[in-house]
Amino acid sequence: MAMGKGYARAYYGTEHATAVQRKSSAHLLISGVSNAYTLEVLRVFGNPILQVLKGLSFESAMVPDPKRCNSCKDSASSRDSPEWTRPSPFPDEVLDRVLSLMESHKDRSSVSLVCKDWYNAERWSRSHVFIGNCYSVSPEIVARRFPNIRSVTLKGKPRFSDFNLVPQNWGADICSWLAVFAAAYPFLEELRLKRMAVSDESLEFIATSFPCFKSLSLLSCDGFSTDGLKSMASHCKNLTELDLQENVMDDLGGGWLSCFPENFVTLEVLNFASLNSDVSFDALEALVTRCKSLRVLKVNKTITLEQLQRLLVRAPQLVELGTGSFQQDLMPRVYAELESAFNNCKNLHTLSGLWEANFLYLPVLYVASAGLTFLNLSYACLRSNELANLVAHCPSLRRLWFAVIIVSKTEVLDTVEDKGLEAVGSSCPLLEELRVFPADPFDQDIVHGVTESGFVAVSRGCRRLHYVLYFCRQMSNAAVATIVQNCPDFTHFRLCIMNPGQPDYLTNEPMDEAFGAVVKTCTKLQRLAVSGLLTDLTFEYIGKYAKNLETLSVAFAGSSDLGMQCVLGGCTKLRKLEIRDCPFGNAALLSGLEKYESMRSLWMSACNVTMNGCRLLAKEMPRLNVEVMKDDESDDSQADKILKIASLETARKQM
Amino acid sequence: MSVPLEHDYIGLSEASSMERSSDKISSSSSSSTLSTEEEKNNVLNLKETELRLGLPGSESPERKAGFGVSLYGTDSLGPLKNFGSGAKRGFSDAINGSSDKWVFSANGGYEVDLGKGTVLFSPRGGNGGLEKNNTQQCNLPRVPPSKHVEKQTSPANEHASAPAAKAQVVGWPPIRSFRKNAMATNVSKNSDTVEGNPGSGCLYVKVSMDGAPYLRKVDLKNYCNYAELSSALEKMFSCFTLGQCTSGLPGQEGLTESRLMDLLHGSEYVQTYEDKDGDWMLVGDVPWE
């Protein structure tokens, strides 16, 4: 950890104040200013440090005591001693207050680099820690540095584990973390885990070791079952959030829901949409009734429309709703009641679920659609015209996820599926995020999916679009160029042409120019996923233009080592690089030596890298974790999968 | 010991060996990039693009290993060795050296209607050849073979002749398993034909009103008595009666003489289909299942 880079100096005006944010040596002096004024400023404005500087009058600017600077560097953890009464440029309370309002991890990282005092102030005041890769640091180090953590976000396996590319039992087990947390953070309230291995024992441990535990979010995790949920429901008296999304878990039955005690009333978020078993509806209804603060409810598909209506009547305050199965033959009376229930949900801004949605019942949603900002139809498998009808009622939509199916082989290509997107383009001008999934990506019997024209249509109507994930079966360079011209503000551009290595369908050329257009036009681009037939030219473009790029996913692309070298050399902010099935070899791998330590991780699989290359890398960069996963039958010299993590530890301990 | 690979990770297929045909290969001059004479012809020859996976020796004699053709074992791999002379540990070595079978189809990419299923890659060895010569004219996916193919777990199946099974590159397209499985259930549910299925617990009868442009189907199980049925029928057919419909949808003007509105959808047109009796039926009365 680089310490003592110097103080940050305050200047008049914001443009100078931003210098404070940078890690490079800048100097900060905050003159004596009353606490009350500072706090008032902090409360009103956003970024505390900037605004403090804005509000200062520099009548009594103080010069920093040089002796103090030096001693500050020398003394270790001066904050810890209770009799610390060292005079400082401004009261400690000010700094503490400023820091307590600071939530951004990047800002806090910057603050901690200013000087030792600030490092200590920051670490004592931090209540939430975000660990992007669980193997980059050990739980002991975390506990030592941050004594007052209430909330932890942990991410484990490489993203490609979602697609079965990471072997079973790879690791990322939460249990070692929990053991340390139980000792260091007895008042832990929140755990947000992504791609971690979580066992039922771990869930029970959480439920019984942390009496203040409130919030559990498991996304794309694996290893547990509904028995673990039983523990959570039974023991966590103060639980406010139970959020389960897309985990690989054993659903042994819905009895866990009945384990919430009758006097349990604190739940605010309940998401069990991804579980398949029936739950006791009576228990659910009772739970929803007594938890008056419930604002997010996402049920699974066993909940019928009629049952949904009863739940909505109990919880009109819901902000986010995940419906169950939207397929049921309703009596007209129930239909009317359902519509009325939706009408009463005045705060609804997120809607999801809609499993097996029967288009006849979608109109019940129209009454609540005007306020919707996020519509997740990715499991509803609507037809294009149904989608069009629905989005016509959602003028405030900011985020839309959906999957489109077609019904018969005889439907003409390029018209039916894209019609829905055309409707989106015309109905939802505020749209910022679009995710289009293939409804049945593996059924080759029917031609399906959206084409480029749908995407172009959306880009014409939705100029604020900045996040897109788009699965399609054909794309052209011209279309992509048009799209980014219409929407130059893309921060996340993830295009998946589903046929690996497919060229521009109009010209038969590689898709190089498409992604070239993306990186040239979208200067704010942070995340990019490429597909289609791509040569090294794509990567030359990326390296040359994508200066803000942080995450890059590449599959079945590139021609030679040059491609990867361009990216590693040019993308200064690159943090995550994942590559599969590309002809990049050792030369490419080793060209990024200086870069890897500043990256969170690098993944390469089915490329041309050999074991020797990996060994060389590990030797050159001893502080990197280099891990090679080999398929059983492959040649000994071939390194099938490589994962590199910049880590503070010497070896990834397999738990 | 060659073991056929089962690429299926949805769990939908049963047999290991796969019968598939690739209908179309776009004719291209990519054949000029191939280094052997044989392959030039193969690419354009539709018969040659027919893919089959079976045991070595079970193939038809005229079959040649061509660009993008499935490989059975070492004997048919000869021509492929000429590929990718530039590749260090090239594709052909991987094929020859490993005991796995590689299955892939040559696929023009845009003609997605392959009939049965597809695994999409072409020899990586084409690396050098393709790039040097003419990438622009390459219509075949120049894709390094994925090594992420799943092992066949029951070798006994390799002798079975195949019903069509789906095979894909592992982990492609990049969709989380949860979503994949959910989609597969959704779509397979939708593809069942359930009309009149006694197990589904519904009793559909056709209802026709004289003069109406299409007929309706009604599930009698929905109603408890004649009164309810009658009012439901009235609602159903009221849109055909001028001046009597009430519009529940905002912004609608109700019926005029010249327009029949679909009350549920608010559009001028409704979807109908012609059933086996020759009657036009409104789409949606019978649930999809």
Short mmCIF file of C-alpha atoms in Angstrom, two decimals, chain A residues 214-401:
data_model
loop_
_atom_site.label_atom_id
_atom_site.label_comp_id
_atom_site.label_asym_id
_atom_site.label_seq_id
_atom_site.Cartn_x
_atom_site.Cartn_y
_atom_site.Cartn_z
CA LYS A 214 -30.68 -8.32 8.08
CA SER A 215 -29.97 -8.81 4.46
CA LEU A 216 -28.95 -11.77 2.35
CA SER A 217 -28.59 -11.58 -1.41
CA LEU A 218 -27.41 -14.60 -3.39
CA LEU A 219 -26.89 -14.19 -7.08
CA SER A 220 -25.68 -17.03 -9.26
CA CYS A 221 -24.38 -18.91 -6.24
CA ASP A 222 -24.46 -22.63 -5.76
CA GLY A 223 -24.20 -25.36 -3.20
CA PHE A 224 -27.17 -24.80 -0.97
CA SER A 225 -30.71 -25.99 -0.71
CA THR A 226 -33.99 -24.88 0.70
CA ASP A 227 -32.88 -26.34 4.02
CA GLY A 228 -30.47 -23.47 4.32
CA LEU A 229 -33.33 -21.09 3.72
CA LYS A 230 -35.19 -22.72 6.56
CA SER A 231 -32.36 -21.77 8.88
CA MET A 232 -32.44 -18.20 7.72
CA ALA A 233 -36.19 -17.91 8.08
CA SER A 234 -36.23 -19.50 11.47
CA HIS A 235 -33.39 -17.70 13.15
CA CYS A 236 -32.95 -14.26 11.67
CA LYS A 237 -35.24 -12.16 13.78
CA ASN A 238 -34.42 -8.95 12.03
CA LEU A 239 -34.29 -10.15 8.46
CA THR A 240 -35.25 -7.47 6.01
CA GLU A 241 -34.06 -8.98 2.78
CA LEU A 242 -33.96 -12.44 1.29
CA ASP A 243 -33.05 -12.15 -2.35
CA LEU A 244 -32.36 -15.29 -4.37
CA GLN A 245 -31.55 -14.94 -8.02
CA GLU A 246 -30.55 -17.56 -10.51
CA ASN A 247 -28.74 -19.78 -8.07
CA VAL A 248 -27.92 -23.38 -8.68
CA MET A 249 -29.57 -24.86 -5.65
CA ASP A 250 -31.55 -27.86 -4.56
CA ASP A 251 -35.18 -27.05 -4.23
CA LEU A 252 -36.38 -29.62 -1.77
CA GLY A 253 -39.73 -28.05 -1.19
CA GLY A 254 -41.32 -24.80 -0.25
CA GLY A 255 -41.57 -25.44 3.45
CA TRP A 256 -38.91 -22.86 4.23
CA LEU A 257 -41.39 -20.06 3.72
CA SER A 258 -43.49 -21.37 6.53
CA CYS A 259 -40.52 -21.13 8.87
CA PHE A 260 -40.85 -17.40 9.35
CA PRO A 261 -42.20 -17.01 12.86
CA GLU A 262 -45.60 -15.51 13.37
CA ASN A 263 -44.21 -12.48 15.09
CA PHE A 264 -41.78 -11.80 12.29
CA VAL A 265 -42.65 -8.53 10.63
CA THR A 266 -39.49 -6.92 9.33
CA LEU A 267 -39.26 -8.27 5.82
CA GLU A 268 -38.83 -5.67 3.09
CA VAL A 269 -37.47 -7.69 0.21
CA LEU A 270 -38.48 -11.22 -0.69
CA ASN A 271 -37.41 -12.73 -3.98
CA PHE A 272 -37.91 -16.43 -4.49
CA ALA A 273 -38.82 -16.26 -8.15
CA SER A 274 -36.14 -18.72 -9.13
CA LEU A 275 -37.37 -21.54 -6.93
CA ASN A 276 -39.68 -24.12 -8.38
CA SER A 277 -41.50 -25.73 -5.52
CA ASP A 278 -44.85 -24.82 -4.16
CA VAL A 279 -44.88 -22.75 -1.05
CA SER A 280 -47.71 -22.61 1.36
CA PHE A 281 -49.85 -19.83 0.04
CA ASP A 282 -51.42 -19.26 3.39
CA ALA A 283 -48.04 -18.76 4.95
CA LEU A 284 -47.08 -16.39 2.18
CA GLU A 285 -50.23 -14.40 2.43
CA ALA A 286 -49.87 -14.14 6.18
CA LEU A 287 -46.26 -13.06 5.81
CA VAL A 288 -47.12 -10.41 3.28
CA THR A 289 -49.94 -9.17 5.46
CA ARG A 290 -47.88 -8.66 8.57
CA CYS A 291 -44.76 -7.25 6.91
CA LYS A 292 -45.99 -3.77 6.34
CA SER A 293 -42.67 -2.55 5.06
CA LEU A 294 -42.56 -5.06 2.25
CA ARG A 295 -41.56 -3.22 -0.87
CA VAL A 296 -40.13 -5.96 -3.09
CA LEU A 297 -42.02 -9.20 -3.64
CA LYS A 298 -41.05 -11.62 -6.36
CA VAL A 299 -42.88 -14.89 -6.21
CA ASN A 300 -42.26 -18.03 -8.16
CA LYS A 301 -44.30 -19.51 -10.92
CA THR A 302 -46.35 -21.72 -8.65
CA ILE A 303 -48.27 -18.67 -7.55
CA THR A 304 -51.35 -18.28 -9.69
CA LEU A 305 -53.02 -15.13 -10.88
CA GLU A 306 -55.76 -15.44 -8.36
CA GLN A 307 -53.26 -15.82 -5.58
CA LEU A 308 -51.35 -12.88 -6.92
CA GLN A 309 -54.45 -10.78 -6.69
CA ARG A 310 -54.83 -11.65 -3.04
CA LEU A 311 -51.22 -10.76 -2.34
CA LEU A 312 -51.50 -7.44 -4.11
CA VAL A 313 -54.49 -6.52 -2.08
CA ARG A 314 -52.40 -7.08 1.04
CA ALA A 315 -49.42 -5.17 -0.24
CA PRO A 316 -50.42 -2.22 -2.37
CA GLN A 317 -47.28 -0.43 -1.25
CA LEU A 318 -45.07 -2.68 -3.34
CA VAL A 319 -42.43 -1.01 -5.39
CA GLU A 320 -41.17 -4.09 -7.19
CA LEU A 321 -43.31 -7.04 -8.13
CA GLY A 322 -42.42 -10.36 -9.63
CA THR A 323 -45.54 -12.14 -10.64
CA GLY A 324 -45.95 -15.85 -10.71
CA SER A 325 -47.52 -17.70 -13.52
CA PHE A 326 -49.58 -15.37 -15.59
CA GLN A 327 -51.39 -18.22 -17.18
CA GLN A 328 -54.70 -19.17 -15.75
CA ASP A 329 -58.27 -19.27 -16.86
CA LEU A 330 -59.82 -16.48 -14.95
CA MET A 331 -63.38 -15.88 -14.19
CA PRO A 332 -64.33 -12.42 -15.31
CA ARG A 333 -64.86 -11.33 -11.76
CA VAL A 334 -61.36 -12.32 -10.77
CA TYR A 335 -60.00 -10.58 -13.82
CA ALA A 336 -61.66 -7.39 -12.69
CA GLU A 337 -60.36 -7.82 -9.17
CA LEU A 338 -56.88 -8.34 -10.47
CA GLU A 339 -57.08 -5.21 -12.50
CA SER A 340 -58.34 -3.34 -9.49
CA ALA A 341 -55.50 -4.68 -7.37
CA PHE A 342 -52.96 -3.47 -9.88
CA ASN A 343 -54.71 -0.16 -9.97
CA ASN A 344 -54.12 0.21 -6.28
CA CYS A 345 -50.41 -0.33 -6.54
CA LYS A 346 -49.48 3.25 -7.02
CA ASN A 347 -45.78 2.82 -6.34
CA LEU A 348 -44.98 -0.01 -8.66
CA HIS A 349 -41.96 0.71 -10.76
CA THR A 350 -40.51 -2.71 -11.43
CA LEU A 351 -42.36 -5.68 -12.87
CA SER A 352 -40.97 -9.11 -13.63
CA GLY A 353 -41.98 -12.76 -13.69
CA LEU A 354 -44.96 -13.10 -15.98
CA TRP A 355 -44.15 -16.74 -16.50
CA GLU A 356 -46.11 -18.26 -19.31
CA ALA A 357 -47.92 -15.01 -19.73
CA ASN A 358 -51.22 -15.38 -21.39
CA PHE A 359 -51.62 -12.36 -23.57
CA LEU A 360 -55.28 -12.11 -22.73
CA TYR A 361 -54.42 -11.09 -19.21
CA LEU A 362 -51.65 -8.67 -19.91
CA PRO A 363 -54.07 -5.78 -20.06
CA VAL A 364 -54.54 -5.98 -16.33
CA LEU A 365 -51.10 -4.51 -16.13
CA TYR A 366 -51.92 -1.50 -18.19
CA VAL A 367 -53.34 0.38 -15.25
CA ALA A 368 -50.07 0.12 -13.44
CA SER A 369 -47.81 0.47 -16.42
CA ALA A 370 -47.58 4.19 -16.65
CA GLY A 371 -45.18 4.35 -13.74
CA LEU A 372 -43.08 1.35 -14.65
CA THR A 373 -39.40 2.01 -15.08
CA PHE A 374 -38.14 -1.56 -15.25
CA LEU A 375 -39.94 -4.32 -17.07
CA ASN A 376 -38.40 -7.76 -17.05
CA LEU A 377 -40.21 -9.92 -19.56
CA SER A 378 -37.33 -12.28 -20.14
CA TYR A 379 -39.28 -15.25 -18.86
CA ALA A 380 -42.57 -14.30 -20.34
CA CYS A 381 -41.80 -15.26 -23.90
CA LEU A 382 -44.21 -12.85 -25.39
CA ARG A 383 -44.85 -12.57 -29.02
CA SER A 384 -43.84 -9.38 -30.69
CA ASN A 385 -47.29 -7.91 -30.98
CA GLU A 386 -47.99 -8.66 -27.34
CA LEU A 387 -44.82 -6.91 -26.39
CA ALA A 388 -45.73 -3.99 -28.58
CA ASN A 389 -49.10 -3.66 -26.91
CA LEU A 390 -47.61 -3.78 -23.48
CA VAL A 391 -44.80 -1.30 -23.97
CA ALA A 392 -47.22 1.10 -25.56
CA HIS A 393 -48.50 1.58 -22.04
CA CYS A 394 -45.08 2.11 -20.51
CA PRO A 395 -43.88 5.54 -21.48
CA SER A 396 -41.65 5.90 -18.45
CA LEU A 397 -39.70 2.75 -19.09
CA ARG A 398 -35.99 2.97 -18.42
CA ARG A 399 -35.01 -0.69 -18.51
CA LEU A 400 -36.49 -3.47 -20.58
CA TRP A 401 -35.51 -7.12 -20.64
#
